[in-house]
Short mmCIF file of C-alpha atoms and ligand atoms in Angstrom, two decimals:
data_model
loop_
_atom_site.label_atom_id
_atom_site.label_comp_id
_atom_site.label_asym_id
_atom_site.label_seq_id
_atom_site.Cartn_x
_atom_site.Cartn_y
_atom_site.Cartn_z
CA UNK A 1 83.24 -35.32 43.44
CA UNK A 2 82.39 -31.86 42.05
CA UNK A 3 78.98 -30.60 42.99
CA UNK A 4 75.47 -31.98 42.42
CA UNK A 5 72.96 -29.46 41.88
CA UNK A 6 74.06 -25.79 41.07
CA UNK A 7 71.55 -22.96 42.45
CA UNK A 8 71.79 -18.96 41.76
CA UNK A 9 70.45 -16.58 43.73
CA UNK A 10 67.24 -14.80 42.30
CA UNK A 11 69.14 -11.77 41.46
CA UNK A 12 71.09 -14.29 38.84
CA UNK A 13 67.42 -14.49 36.77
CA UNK A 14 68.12 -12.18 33.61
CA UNK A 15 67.83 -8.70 32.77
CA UNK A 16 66.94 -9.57 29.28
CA UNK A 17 65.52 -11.93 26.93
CA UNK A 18 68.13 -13.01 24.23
CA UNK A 19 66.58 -12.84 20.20
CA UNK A 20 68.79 -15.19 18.47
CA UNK A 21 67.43 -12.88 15.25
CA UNK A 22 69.81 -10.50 15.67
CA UNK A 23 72.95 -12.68 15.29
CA UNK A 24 71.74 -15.85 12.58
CA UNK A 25 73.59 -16.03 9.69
CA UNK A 26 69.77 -16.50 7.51
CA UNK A 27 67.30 -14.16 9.15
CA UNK A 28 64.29 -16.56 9.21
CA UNK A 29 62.06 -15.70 5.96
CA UNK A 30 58.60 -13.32 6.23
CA UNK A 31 55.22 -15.17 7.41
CA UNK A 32 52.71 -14.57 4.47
CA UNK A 33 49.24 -13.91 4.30
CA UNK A 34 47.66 -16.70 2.85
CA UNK A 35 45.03 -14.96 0.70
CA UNK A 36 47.91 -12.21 -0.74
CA UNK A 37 51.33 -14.34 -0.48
CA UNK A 38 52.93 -10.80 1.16
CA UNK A 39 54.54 -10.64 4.13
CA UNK A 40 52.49 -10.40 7.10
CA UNK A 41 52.36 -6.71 8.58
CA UNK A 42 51.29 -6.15 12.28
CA UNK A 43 48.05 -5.34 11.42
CA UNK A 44 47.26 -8.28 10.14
CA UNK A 45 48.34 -10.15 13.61
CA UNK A 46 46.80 -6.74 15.85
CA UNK A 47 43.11 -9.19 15.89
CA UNK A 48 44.94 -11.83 18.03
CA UNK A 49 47.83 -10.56 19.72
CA UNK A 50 49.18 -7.36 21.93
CA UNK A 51 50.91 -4.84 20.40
CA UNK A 52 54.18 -5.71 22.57
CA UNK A 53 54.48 -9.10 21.59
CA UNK A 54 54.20 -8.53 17.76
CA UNK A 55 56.69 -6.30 18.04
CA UNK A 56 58.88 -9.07 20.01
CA UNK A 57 57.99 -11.08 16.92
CA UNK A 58 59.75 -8.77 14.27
CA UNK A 59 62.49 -7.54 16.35
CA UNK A 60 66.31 -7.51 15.48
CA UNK A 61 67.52 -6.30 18.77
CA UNK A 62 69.72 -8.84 20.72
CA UNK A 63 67.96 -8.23 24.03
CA UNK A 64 64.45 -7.73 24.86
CA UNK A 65 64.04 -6.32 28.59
CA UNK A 66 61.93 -8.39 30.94
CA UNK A 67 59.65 -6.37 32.33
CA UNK A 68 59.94 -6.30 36.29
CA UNK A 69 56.74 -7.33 36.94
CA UNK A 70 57.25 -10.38 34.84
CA UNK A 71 60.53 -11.13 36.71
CA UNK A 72 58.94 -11.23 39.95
CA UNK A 73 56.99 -13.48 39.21
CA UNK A 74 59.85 -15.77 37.73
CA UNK A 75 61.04 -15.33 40.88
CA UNK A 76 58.49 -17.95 42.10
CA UNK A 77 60.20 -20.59 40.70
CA UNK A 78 63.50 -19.52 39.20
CA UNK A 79 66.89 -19.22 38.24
CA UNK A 80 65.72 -23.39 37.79
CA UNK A 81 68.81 -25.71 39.02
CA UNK A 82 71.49 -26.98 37.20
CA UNK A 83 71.85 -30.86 37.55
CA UNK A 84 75.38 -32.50 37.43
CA UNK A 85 74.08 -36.37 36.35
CA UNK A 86 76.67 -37.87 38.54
CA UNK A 87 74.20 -40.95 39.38
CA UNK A 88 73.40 -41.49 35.77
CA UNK A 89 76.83 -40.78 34.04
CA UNK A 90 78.12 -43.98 36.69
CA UNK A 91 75.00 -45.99 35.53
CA UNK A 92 76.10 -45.68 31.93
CA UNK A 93 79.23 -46.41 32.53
CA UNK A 94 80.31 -43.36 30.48
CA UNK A 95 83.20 -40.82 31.17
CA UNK A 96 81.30 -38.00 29.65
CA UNK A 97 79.74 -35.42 32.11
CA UNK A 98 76.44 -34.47 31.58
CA UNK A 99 74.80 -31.87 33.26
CA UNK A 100 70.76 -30.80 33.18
CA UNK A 101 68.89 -27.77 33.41
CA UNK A 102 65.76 -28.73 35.33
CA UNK A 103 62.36 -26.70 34.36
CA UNK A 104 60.07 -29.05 36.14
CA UNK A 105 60.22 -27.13 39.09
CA UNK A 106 58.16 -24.84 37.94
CA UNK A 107 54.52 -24.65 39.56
CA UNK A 108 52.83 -26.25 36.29
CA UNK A 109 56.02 -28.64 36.26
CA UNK A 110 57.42 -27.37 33.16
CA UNK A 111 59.30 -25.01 31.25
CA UNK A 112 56.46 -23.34 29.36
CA UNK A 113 55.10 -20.71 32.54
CA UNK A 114 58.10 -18.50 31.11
CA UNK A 115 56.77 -17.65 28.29
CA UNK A 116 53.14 -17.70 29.89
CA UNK A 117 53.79 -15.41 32.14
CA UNK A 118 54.95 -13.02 30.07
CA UNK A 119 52.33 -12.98 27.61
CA UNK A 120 49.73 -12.94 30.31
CA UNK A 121 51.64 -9.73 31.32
CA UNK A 122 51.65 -8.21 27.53
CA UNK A 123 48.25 -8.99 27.52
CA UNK A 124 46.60 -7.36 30.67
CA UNK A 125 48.75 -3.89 29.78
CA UNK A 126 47.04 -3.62 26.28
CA UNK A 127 43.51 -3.77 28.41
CA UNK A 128 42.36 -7.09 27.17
CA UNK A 129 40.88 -9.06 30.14
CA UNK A 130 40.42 -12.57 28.39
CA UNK A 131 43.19 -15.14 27.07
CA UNK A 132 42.48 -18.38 24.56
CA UNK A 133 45.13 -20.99 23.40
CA UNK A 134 45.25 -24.77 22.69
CA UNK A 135 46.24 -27.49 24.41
CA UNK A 136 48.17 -30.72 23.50
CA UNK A 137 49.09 -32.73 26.87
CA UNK A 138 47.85 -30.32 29.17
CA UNK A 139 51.22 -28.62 30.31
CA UNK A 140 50.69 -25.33 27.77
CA UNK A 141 47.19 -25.23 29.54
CA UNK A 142 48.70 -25.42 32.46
CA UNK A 143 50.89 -22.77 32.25
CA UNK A 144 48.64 -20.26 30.87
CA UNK A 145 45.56 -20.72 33.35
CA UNK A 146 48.29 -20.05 35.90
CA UNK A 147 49.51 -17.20 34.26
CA UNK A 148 46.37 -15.70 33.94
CA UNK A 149 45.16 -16.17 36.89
CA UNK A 150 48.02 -14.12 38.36
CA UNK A 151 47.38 -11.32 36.42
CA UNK A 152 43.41 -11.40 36.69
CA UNK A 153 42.47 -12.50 33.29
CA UNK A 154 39.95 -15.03 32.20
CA UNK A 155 41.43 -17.95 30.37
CA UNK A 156 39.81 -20.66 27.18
CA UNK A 157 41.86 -23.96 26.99
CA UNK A 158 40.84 -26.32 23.64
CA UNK A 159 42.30 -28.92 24.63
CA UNK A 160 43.09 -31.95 22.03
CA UNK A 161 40.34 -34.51 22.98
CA UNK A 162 42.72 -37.77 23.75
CA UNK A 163 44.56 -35.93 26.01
CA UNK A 164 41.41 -34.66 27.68
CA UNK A 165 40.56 -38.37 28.13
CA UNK A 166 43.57 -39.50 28.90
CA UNK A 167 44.61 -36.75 31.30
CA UNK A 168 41.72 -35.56 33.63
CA UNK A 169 44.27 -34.08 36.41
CA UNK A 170 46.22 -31.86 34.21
CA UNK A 171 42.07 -30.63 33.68
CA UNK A 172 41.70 -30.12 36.94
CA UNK A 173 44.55 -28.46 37.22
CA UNK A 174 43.61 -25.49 34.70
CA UNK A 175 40.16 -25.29 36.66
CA UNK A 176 41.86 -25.07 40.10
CA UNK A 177 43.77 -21.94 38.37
CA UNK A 178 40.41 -20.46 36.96
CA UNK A 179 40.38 -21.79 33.47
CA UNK A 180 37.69 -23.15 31.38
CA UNK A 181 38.59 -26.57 29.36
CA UNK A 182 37.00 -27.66 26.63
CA UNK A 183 37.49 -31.01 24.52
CA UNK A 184 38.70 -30.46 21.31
CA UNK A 185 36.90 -30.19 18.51
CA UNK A 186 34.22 -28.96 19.93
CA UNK A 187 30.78 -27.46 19.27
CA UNK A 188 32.18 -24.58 20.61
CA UNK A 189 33.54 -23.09 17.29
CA UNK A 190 33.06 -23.29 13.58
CA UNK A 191 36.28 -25.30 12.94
CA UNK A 192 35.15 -27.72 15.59
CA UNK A 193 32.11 -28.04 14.31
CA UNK A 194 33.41 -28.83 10.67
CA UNK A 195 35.48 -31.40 11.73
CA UNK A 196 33.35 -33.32 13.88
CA UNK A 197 30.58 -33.30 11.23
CA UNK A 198 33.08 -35.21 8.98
CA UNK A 199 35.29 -37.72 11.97
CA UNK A 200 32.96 -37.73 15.05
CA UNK A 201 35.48 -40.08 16.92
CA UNK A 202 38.60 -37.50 15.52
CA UNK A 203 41.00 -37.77 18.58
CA UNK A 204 42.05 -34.07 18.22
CA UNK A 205 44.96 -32.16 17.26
CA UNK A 206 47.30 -29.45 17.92
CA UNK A 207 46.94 -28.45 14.57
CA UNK A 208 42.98 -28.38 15.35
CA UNK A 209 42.78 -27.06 18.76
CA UNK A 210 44.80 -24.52 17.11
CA UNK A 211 41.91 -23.26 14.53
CA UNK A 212 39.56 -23.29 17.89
CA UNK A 213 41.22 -21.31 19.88
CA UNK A 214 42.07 -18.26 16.43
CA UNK A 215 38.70 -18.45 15.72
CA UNK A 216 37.54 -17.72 19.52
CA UNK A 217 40.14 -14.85 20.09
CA UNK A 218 39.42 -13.31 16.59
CA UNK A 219 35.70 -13.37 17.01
CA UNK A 220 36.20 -11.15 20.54
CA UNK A 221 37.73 -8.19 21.12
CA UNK A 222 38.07 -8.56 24.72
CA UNK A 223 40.23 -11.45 23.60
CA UNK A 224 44.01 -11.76 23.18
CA UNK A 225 45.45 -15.61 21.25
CA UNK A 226 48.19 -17.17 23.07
CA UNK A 227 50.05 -19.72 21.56
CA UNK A 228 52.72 -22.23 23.54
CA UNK A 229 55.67 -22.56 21.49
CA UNK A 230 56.68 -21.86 17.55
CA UNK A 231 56.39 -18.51 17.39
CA UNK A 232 59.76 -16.18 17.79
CA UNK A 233 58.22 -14.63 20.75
CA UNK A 234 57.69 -17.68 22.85
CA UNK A 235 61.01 -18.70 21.60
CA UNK A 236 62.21 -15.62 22.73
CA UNK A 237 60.49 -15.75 26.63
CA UNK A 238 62.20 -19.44 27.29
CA UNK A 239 65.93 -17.90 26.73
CA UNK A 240 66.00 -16.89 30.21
CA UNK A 241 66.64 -20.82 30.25
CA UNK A 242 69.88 -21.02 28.85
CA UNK A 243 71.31 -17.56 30.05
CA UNK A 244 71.10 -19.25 33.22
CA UNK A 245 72.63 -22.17 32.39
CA UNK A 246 75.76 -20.26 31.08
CA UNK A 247 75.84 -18.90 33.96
CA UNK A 248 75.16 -22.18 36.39
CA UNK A 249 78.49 -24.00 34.40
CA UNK A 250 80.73 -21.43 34.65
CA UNK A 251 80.52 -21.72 38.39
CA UNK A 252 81.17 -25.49 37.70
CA UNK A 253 83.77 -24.52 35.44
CA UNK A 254 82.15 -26.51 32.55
CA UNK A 255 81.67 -25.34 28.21
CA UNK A 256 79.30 -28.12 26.85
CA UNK A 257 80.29 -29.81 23.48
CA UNK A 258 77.30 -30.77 23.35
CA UNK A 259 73.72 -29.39 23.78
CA UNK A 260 70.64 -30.92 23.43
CA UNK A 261 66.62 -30.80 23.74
CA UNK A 262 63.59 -32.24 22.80
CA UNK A 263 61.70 -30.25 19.79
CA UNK A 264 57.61 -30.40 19.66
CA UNK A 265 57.28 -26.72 18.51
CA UNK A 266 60.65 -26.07 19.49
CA UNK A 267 60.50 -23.45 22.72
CA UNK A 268 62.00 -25.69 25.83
CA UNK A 269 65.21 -26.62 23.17
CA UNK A 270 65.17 -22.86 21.64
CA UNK A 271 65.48 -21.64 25.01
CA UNK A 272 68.15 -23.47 26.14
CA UNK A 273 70.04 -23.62 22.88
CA UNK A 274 69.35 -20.51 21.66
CA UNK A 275 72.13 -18.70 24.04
CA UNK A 276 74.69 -21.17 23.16
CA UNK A 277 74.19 -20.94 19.60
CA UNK A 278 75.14 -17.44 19.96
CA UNK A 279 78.58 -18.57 21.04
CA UNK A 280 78.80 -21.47 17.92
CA UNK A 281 77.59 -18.44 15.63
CA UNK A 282 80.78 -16.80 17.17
CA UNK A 283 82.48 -19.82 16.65
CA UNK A 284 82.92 -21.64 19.43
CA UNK A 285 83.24 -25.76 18.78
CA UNK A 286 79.59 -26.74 19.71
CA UNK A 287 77.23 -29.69 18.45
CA UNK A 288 73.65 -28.67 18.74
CA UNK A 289 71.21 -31.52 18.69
CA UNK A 290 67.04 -31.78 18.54
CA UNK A 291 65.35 -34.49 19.39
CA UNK A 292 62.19 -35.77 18.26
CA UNK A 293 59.63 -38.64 18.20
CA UNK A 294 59.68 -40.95 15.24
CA UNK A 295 55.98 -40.94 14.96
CA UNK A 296 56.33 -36.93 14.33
CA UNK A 297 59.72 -36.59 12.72
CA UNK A 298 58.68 -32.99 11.62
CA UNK A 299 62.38 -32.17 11.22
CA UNK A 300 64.58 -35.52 10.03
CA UNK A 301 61.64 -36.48 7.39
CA UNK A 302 59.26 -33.28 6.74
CA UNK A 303 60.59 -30.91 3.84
CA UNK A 304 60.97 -27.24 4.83
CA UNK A 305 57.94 -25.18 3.26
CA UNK A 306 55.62 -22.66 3.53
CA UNK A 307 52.57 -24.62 5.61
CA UNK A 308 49.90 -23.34 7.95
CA UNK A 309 50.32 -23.48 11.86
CA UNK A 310 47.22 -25.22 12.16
CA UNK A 311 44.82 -27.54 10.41
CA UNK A 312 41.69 -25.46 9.87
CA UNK A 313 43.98 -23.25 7.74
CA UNK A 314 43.05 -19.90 9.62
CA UNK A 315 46.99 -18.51 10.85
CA UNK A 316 49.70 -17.39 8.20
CA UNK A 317 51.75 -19.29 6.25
CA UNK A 318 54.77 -20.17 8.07
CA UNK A 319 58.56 -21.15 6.41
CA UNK A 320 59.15 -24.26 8.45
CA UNK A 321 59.78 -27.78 8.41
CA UNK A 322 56.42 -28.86 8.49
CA UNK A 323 54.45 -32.89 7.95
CA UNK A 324 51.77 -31.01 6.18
CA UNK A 325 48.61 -29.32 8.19
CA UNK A 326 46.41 -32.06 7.83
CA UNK A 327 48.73 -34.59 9.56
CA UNK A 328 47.54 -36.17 11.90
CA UNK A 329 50.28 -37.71 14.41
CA UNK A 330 49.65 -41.47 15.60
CA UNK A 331 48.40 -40.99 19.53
CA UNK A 332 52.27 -41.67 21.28
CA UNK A 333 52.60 -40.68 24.75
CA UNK A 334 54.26 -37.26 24.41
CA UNK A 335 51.71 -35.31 23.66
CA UNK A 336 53.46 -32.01 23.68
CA UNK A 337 55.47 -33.62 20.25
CA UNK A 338 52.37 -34.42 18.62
CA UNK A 339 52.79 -30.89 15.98
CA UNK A 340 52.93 -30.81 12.59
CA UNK A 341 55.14 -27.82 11.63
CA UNK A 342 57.84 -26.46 14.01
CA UNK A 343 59.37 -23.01 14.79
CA UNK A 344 61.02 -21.10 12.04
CA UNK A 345 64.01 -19.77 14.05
CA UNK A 346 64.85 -23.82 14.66
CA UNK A 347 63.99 -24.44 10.68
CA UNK A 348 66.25 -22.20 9.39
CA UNK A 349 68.88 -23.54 11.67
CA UNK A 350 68.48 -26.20 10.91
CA UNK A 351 68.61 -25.73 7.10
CA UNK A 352 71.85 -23.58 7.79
CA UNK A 353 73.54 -26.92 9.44
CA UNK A 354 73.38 -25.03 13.01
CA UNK A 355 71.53 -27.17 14.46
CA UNK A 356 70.73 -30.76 13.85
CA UNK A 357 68.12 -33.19 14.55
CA UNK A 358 67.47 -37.17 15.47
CA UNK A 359 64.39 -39.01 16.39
CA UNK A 360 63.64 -42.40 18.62
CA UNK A 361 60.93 -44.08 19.03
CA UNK A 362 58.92 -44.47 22.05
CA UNK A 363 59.76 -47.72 23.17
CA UNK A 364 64.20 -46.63 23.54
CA UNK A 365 62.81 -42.93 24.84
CA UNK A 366 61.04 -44.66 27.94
CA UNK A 367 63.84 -47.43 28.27
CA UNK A 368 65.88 -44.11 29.08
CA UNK A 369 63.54 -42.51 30.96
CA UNK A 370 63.57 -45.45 33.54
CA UNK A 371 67.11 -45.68 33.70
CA UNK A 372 67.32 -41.73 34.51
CA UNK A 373 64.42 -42.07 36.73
CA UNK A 374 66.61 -44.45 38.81
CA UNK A 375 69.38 -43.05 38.84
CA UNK A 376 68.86 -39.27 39.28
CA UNK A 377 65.50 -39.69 40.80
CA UNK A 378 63.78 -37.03 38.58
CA UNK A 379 60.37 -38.81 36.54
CA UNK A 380 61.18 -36.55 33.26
CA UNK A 381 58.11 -36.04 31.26
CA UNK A 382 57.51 -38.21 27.90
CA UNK A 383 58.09 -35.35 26.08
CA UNK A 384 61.96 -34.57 28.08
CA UNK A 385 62.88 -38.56 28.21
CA UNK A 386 63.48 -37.73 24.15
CA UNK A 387 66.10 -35.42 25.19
CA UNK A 388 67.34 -37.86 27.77
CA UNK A 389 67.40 -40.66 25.05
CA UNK A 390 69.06 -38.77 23.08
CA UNK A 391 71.57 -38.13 25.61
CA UNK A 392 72.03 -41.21 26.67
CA UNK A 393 72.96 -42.68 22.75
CA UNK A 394 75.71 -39.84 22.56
CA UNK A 395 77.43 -41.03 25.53
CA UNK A 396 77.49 -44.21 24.48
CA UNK A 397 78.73 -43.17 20.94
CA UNK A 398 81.39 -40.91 22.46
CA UNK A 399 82.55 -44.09 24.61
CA UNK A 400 82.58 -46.41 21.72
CA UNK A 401 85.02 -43.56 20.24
CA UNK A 402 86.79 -43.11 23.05
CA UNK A 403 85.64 -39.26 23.35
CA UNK A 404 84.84 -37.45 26.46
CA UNK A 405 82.18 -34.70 26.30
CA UNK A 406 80.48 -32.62 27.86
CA UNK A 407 77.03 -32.80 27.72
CA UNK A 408 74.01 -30.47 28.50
CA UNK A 409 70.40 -31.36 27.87
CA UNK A 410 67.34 -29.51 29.01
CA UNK A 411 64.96 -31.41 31.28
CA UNK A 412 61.99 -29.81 30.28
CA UNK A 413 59.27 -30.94 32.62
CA UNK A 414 58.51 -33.83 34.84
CA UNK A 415 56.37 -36.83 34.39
CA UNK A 416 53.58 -36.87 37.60
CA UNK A 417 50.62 -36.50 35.06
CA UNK A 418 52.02 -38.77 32.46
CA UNK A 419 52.05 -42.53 34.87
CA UNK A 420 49.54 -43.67 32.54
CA UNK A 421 52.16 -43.69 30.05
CA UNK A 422 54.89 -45.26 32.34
CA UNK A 423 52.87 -47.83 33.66
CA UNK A 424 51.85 -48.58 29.92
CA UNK A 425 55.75 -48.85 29.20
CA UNK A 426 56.62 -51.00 32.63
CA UNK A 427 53.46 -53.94 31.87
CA UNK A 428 55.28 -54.50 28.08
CA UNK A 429 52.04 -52.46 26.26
CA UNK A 430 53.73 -49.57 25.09
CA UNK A 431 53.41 -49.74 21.42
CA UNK A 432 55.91 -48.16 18.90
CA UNK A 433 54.38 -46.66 15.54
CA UNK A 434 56.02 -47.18 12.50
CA UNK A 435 54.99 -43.95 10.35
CA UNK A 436 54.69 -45.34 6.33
CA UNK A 437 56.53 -43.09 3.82
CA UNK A 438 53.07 -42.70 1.90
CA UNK A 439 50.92 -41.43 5.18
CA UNK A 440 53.62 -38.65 4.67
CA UNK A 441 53.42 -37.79 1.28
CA UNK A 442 49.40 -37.68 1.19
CA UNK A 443 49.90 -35.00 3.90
CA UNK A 444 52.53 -33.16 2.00
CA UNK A 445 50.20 -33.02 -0.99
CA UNK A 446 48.18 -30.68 0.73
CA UNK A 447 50.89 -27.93 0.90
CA UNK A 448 51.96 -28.54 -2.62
CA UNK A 449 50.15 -25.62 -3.90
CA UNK A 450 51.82 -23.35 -1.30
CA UNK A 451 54.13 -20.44 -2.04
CA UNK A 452 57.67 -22.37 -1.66
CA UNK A 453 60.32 -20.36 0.75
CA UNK A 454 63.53 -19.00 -1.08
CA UNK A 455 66.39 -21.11 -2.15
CA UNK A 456 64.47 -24.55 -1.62
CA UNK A 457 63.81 -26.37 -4.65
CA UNK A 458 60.57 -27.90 -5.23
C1 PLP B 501 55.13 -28.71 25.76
C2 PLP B 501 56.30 -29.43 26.20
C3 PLP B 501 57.32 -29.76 25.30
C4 PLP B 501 57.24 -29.48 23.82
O1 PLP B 501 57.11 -28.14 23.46
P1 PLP B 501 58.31 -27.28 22.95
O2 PLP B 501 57.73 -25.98 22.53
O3 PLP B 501 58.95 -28.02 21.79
O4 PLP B 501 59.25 -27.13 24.09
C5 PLP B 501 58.43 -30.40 25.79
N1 PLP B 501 58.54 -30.73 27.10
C6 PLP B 501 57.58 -30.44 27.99
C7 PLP B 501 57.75 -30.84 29.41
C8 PLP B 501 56.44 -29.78 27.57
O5 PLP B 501 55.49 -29.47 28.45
#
């Protein structure tokens, strides 16, 4: 039996980020301003974020340096391992391999302090000493209040109300790092305000807690806006991911055929993909799959538009495949796939036929998640169990065909703050919604008026 678990030393973590920009075939198209329709310039963004990163946003270089400082702090926690499933490939039965890259090792238990540390980092060199962002399950939270806490800064978590009742530890986790957590909306900002005049009992959204936290950083100048997945910079951050996977199979002599992720906003997939696309772009045989919940199927059922980021209507317009703003996803388990829109690096990919997508309902993805819980003895979090379903359907496709593959799927987080949800799914009351075809089509009416990207017809 080949090995189990492949580990790198930390002088394996990367030099560089790698900015899939530089090689797409479709450079993704220009944000807009929403009053003008132009493309967004960097003063427009210079309110909410550091210099440093906006530049990350617009660059076409291939690799981004990681500042050292950065790195040693990834050095806390990474190069992550490299699963071979052996345990679950026998419990399927299958004679594909599948290997994982494991982020829950991280101290917030999840892949997003990568791209929290480094904006943290950008943040404190540009002389800003405070740090607000949005929070869906708690993880992005998570990762920031850590982040900033280890480079002195104060941090503002909105985060989405029925997560904030439903998850008091991953609250107490921000505090223990120094952050202050708020339930969102809240009477702590305009936006908030607005919408609990009109839905007092509103459970939240990303797309909300989004508006809170812009409005917070671009009412204070001491404050920088830090957002958890989407944007091309966050994308960027999570590549150290995959450049270490490379890395991790060639010692196990292993090229996937497959590679797959789970897609809320799109960074724990992008940054695992993202380096292997490079290799399909130079046209290497590769499939390339997302995976996402049916009660969000922002990229199997959402058209790709211009749309806001958020609900309040406050960020640029973004070309993306989006469920319209004002959608409001029904309250599934995985929080952190509760969002609207998702990243326009993975949209245009998507639209190019690089990369496509699938999406399961909640029910199958837990089913899954037990059996891999059991077998490889890892509790993936709701949001990674869509990867693992997903995963776990190719296999048995690729038996049924009499295929082997190789498979690689990213493991984005554990589960320890989400038993609610398994113990939900093991006493028969986990619930599966069924998303009607005119709940999406009253939220697409909202972006109807929209500037529409190139080359998509109306
Ligand atoms: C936040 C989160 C996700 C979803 O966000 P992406 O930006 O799509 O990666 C997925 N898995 C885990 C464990 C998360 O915490």
């Amino acid at each position: 039996m080949s090995e189990t678990k492949i580990t790198l030393p930390e002088s394996a973590i990367p030099a560089g980020w790698y900015n899939i920009a530089a090689d797409m075939p479709n450079r993704p198209q220009p944000v807009l301003h929403p009053g003008t329709g132009e493309p967004v310039g960097p003063d427009d963004l210079a309110p909410l974020f550091p210099l440093d990163l906006i530049l990350q946003e617009v660059s076409e270089e291939a690799e981004v340096a990681i500042p050292d400082a950065v790195r040693d702090v990834y050095r806390l926690w990474r190069p992550t391992p490299l699963y071979r499933a052996h345990r679950l490939e026998r419990e399927l039965g299958t004679r594909s391999r599948i290997f994982y890259k494991y982020e829950g090792v991280s101290p917030a238990g999840s892949h997003k302090p990568n791209t929290a540390v480094a904006q943290a980092y950008y943040v404190n060199e540009a002389g800003r000493t405070r740090i607000s962002t949005e929070t869906g399950a708690g993880q992005w939270g998570s990762a920031l209040a850590l982040a900033a806490q280890l480079f002195g800064l104060e941090c503002k978590v909105y985060m989405v109300k029925v997560s904030y009742e439903q998850k008091p530890y991953r609250r107490s986790m921000m505090e223990t790092w120094g952050a202050s957590v708020v339930a969102s909306p809240s009477q702590d900002t305009n936006s908030g305000r607005a919408i609990l005049e009109s839905s007092p009992d509103s459970p939240g959204s990303l797309g909300i807690a989004i508006s809170e936290a812009v409005e917070d950083a671009a009412q204070r100048e001491d404050t920088a806006y830090s957002l958890g997945s989407v944007l091309n910079h966050v994308l960027l951050h999570q590549t150290v991911i995959g450049q270490e996977a490379l890395a991790q199979l060639e010692v196990a002599g292993a090229f996937p055929d497959l590679v797959a992720g789970c897609v809320g906003g799109g960074s724990n997939f992008a940054g695992l993909a993202f380096p292997f696309l490079r290799e399909k772009i130079a046209g290497r045989e590769l499939e390339v799959l997302a995976c996402e919940p049916a009660a969000c199927p922002t990229l199997t059922r959402g058209p790709f538009a211009y749309d806001f980021g958020d609900t309040g209507q406050l960020t640029p317009l973004v070309p993306m495949h989006t469920l319209g703003h004002d959608f409001v996803p029904p309250g599934i388990h995985a929080g952190g796939l509760r969002y609207h829109g998702v990243a326009p690096l993975i949209s245009q990919l998507v639209l190019d036929g690089l990369v496509r997508a699938e999406a399961y309902g909640q029910k199958d993805v837990f089913a899954s998640a037990v059996r891999f819980a059991r077998a490889e003895g890892i509790i993936p979090a709701p949001e990674a169990a869509h990867a693992v379903h997903g995963v776990v359907e190719a296999a048995a496709r690729a038996d049924a065909e009499g295929r082997e593959r190789t498979i690689l799927f990213n493991l984005s987080g554990h589960g320890h703050f989400d038993l609610g949800a398994y113990d939900a799914y093991l006493r028969g009351d986990l619930e599966d919604f069924a998303l009607p075809e005119d709940e999406i089509e009253r939220a697409l009416k909202a972006i109807e008026p929209l500037p529409k990207p190139a080359g998509v017809s109306s």
